[in-house]
mmCIF file with all atom_site columns, C-alpha atoms in Angstrom:
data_model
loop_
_atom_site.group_PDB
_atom_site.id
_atom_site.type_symbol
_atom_site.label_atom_id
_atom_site.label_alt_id
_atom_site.label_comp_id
_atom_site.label_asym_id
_atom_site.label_entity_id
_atom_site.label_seq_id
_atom_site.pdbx_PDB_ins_code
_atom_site.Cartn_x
_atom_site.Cartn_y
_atom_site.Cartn_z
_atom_site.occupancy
_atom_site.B_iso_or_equiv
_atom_site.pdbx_formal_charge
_atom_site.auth_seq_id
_atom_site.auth_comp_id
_atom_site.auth_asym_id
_atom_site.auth_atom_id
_atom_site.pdbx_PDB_model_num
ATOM 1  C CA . UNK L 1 1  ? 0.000   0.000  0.000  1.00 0.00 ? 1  UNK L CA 1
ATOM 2  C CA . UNK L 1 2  ? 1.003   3.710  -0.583 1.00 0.00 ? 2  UNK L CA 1
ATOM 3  C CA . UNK L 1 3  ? 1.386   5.803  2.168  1.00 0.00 ? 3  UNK L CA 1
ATOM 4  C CA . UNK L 1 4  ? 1.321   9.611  1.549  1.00 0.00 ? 4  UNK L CA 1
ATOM 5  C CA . UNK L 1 5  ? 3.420   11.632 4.158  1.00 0.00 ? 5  UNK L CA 1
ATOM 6  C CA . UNK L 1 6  ? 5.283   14.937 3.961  1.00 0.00 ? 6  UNK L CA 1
ATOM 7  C CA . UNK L 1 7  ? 7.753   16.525 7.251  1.00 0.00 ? 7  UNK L CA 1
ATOM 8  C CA . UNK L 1 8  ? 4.950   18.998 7.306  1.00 0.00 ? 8  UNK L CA 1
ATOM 9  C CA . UNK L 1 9  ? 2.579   16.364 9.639  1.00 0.00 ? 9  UNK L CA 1
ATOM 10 C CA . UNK L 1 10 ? 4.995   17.243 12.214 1.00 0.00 ? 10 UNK L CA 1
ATOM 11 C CA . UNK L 1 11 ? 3.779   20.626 12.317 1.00 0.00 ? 11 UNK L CA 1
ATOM 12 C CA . UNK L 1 12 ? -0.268  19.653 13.251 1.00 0.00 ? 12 UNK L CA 1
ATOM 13 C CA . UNK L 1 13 ? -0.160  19.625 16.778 1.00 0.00 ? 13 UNK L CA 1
ATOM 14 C CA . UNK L 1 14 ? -3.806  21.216 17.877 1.00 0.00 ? 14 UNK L CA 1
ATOM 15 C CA . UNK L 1 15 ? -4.310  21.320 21.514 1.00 0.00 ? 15 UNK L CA 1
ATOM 16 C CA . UNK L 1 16 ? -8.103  20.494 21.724 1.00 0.00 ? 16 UNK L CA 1
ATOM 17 C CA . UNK L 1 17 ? -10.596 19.699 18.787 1.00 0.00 ? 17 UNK L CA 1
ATOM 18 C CA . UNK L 1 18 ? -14.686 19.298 19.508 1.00 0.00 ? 18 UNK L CA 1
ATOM 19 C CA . UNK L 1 19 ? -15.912 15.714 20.421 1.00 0.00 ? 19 UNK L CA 1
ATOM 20 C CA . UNK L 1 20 ? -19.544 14.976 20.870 1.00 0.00 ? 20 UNK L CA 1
ATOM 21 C CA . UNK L 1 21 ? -20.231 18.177 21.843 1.00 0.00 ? 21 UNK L CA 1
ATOM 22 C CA . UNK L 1 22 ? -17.574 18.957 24.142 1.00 0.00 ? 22 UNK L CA 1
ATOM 23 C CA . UNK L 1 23 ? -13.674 20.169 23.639 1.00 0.00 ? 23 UNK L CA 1
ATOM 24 C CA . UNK L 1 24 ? -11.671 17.669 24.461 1.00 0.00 ? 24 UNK L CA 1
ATOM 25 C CA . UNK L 1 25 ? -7.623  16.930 24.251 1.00 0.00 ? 25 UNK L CA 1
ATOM 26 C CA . UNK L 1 26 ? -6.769  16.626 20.358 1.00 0.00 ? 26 UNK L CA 1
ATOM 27 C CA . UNK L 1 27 ? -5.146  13.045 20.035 1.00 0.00 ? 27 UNK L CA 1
ATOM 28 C CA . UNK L 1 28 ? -2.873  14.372 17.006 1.00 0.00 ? 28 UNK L CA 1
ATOM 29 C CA . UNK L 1 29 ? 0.844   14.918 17.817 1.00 0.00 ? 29 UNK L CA 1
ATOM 30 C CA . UNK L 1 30 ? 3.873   14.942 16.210 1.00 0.00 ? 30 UNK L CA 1
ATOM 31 C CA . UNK L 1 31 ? 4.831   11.975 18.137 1.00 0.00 ? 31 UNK L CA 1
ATOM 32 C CA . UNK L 1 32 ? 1.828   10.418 16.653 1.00 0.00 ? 32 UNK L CA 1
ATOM 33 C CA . UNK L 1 33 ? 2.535   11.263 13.053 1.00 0.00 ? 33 UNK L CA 1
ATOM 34 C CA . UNK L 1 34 ? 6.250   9.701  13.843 1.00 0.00 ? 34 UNK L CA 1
ATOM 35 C CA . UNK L 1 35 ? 4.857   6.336  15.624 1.00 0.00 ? 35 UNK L CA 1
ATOM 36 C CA . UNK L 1 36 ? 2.295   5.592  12.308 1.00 0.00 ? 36 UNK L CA 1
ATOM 37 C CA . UNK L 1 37 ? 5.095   6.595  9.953  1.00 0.00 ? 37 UNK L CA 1
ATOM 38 C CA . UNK L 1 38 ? 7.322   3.878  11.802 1.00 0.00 ? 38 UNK L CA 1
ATOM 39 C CA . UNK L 1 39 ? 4.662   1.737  12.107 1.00 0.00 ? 39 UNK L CA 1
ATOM 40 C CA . UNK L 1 40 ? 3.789   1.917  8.140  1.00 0.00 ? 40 UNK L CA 1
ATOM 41 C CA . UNK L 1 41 ? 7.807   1.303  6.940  1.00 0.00 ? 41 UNK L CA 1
ATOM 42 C CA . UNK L 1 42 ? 7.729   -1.654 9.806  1.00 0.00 ? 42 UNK L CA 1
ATOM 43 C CA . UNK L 1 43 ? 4.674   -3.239 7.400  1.00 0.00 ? 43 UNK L CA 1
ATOM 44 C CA . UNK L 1 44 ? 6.216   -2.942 4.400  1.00 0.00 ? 44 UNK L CA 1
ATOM 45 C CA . UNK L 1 45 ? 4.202   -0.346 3.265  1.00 0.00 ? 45 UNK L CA 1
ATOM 46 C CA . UNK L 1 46 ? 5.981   2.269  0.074  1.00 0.00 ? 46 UNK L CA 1
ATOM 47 C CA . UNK L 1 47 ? 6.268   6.307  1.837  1.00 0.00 ? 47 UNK L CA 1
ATOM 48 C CA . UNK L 1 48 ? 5.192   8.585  -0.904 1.00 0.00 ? 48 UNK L CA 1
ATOM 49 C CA . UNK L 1 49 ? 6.544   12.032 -0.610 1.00 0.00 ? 49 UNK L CA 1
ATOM 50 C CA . UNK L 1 50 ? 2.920   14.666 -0.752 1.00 0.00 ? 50 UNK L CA 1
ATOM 51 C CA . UNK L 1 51 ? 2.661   16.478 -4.362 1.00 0.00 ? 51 UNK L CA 1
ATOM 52 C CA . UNK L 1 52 ? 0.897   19.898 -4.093 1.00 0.00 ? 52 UNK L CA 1
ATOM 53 C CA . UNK L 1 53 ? -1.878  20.426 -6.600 1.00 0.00 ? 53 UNK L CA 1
ATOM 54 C CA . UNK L 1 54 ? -3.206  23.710 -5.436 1.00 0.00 ? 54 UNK L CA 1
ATOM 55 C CA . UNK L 1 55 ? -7.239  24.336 -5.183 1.00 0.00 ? 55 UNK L CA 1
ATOM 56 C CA . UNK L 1 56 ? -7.780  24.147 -8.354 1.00 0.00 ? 56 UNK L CA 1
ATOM 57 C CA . UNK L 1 57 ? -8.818  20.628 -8.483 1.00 0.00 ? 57 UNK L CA 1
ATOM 58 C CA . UNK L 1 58 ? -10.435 20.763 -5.407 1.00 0.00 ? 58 UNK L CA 1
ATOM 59 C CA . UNK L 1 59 ? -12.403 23.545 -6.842 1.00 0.00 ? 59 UNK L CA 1
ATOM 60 C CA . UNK L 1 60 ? -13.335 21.314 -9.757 1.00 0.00 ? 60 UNK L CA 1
ATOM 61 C CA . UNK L 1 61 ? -15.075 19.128 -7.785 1.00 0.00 ? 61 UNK L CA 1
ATOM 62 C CA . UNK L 1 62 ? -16.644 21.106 -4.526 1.00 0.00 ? 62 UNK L CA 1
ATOM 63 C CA . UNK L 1 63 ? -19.127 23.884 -3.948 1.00 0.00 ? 63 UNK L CA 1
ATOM 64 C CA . UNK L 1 64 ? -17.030 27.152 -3.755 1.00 0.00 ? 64 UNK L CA 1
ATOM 65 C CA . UNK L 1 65 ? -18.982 28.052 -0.702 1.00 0.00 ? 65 UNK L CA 1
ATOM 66 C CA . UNK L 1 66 ? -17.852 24.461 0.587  1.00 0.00 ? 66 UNK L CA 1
ATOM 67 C CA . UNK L 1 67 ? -14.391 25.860 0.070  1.00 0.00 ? 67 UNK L CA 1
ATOM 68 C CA . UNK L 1 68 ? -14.547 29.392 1.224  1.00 0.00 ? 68 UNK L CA 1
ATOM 69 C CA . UNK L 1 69 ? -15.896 27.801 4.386  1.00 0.00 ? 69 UNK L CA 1
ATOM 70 C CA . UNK L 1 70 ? -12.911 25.965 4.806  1.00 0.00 ? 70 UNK L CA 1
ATOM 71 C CA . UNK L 1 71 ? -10.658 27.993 4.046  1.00 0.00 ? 71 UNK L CA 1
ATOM 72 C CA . UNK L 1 72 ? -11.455 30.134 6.443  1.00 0.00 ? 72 UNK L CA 1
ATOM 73 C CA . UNK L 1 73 ? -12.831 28.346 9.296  1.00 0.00 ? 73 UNK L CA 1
#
């Protein structure tokens, strides 16, 4: 299997995300992103460096208020 991962996952670190309701302590770390990276090279599995496309074919395909909204939330 092909596992997509850039240096850049070390970098998402949130300290609390929303959970049923209530904020709760985010799970993501960049211990975490090292552990399933490990983990994925231990299986076998081939590490595939992230390409960036831009929006533009994310624009192709979603609302543009879909996309504003993310953008910006």
């Amino acid at each position: 299997m092909r596992v997509f991962f850039s240096d850049r996952h070390a970098a998402h670190s949130p300290k609390s995300f929303m959970s049923k309701g209530q904020i709760a302590q985010c799970p993501e770390t960049p211990e975490r992103a090292d552990v399933l990276l490990e983990s994925a090279r231990a299986g076998g599995h081939q590490i595939m460096d992230i390409t960036p496309f831009g929006l533009e074919p994310v624009q192709r395909i979603h609302n543009p208020g879909l996309v504003e909204f993310l953008e910006s939330a």
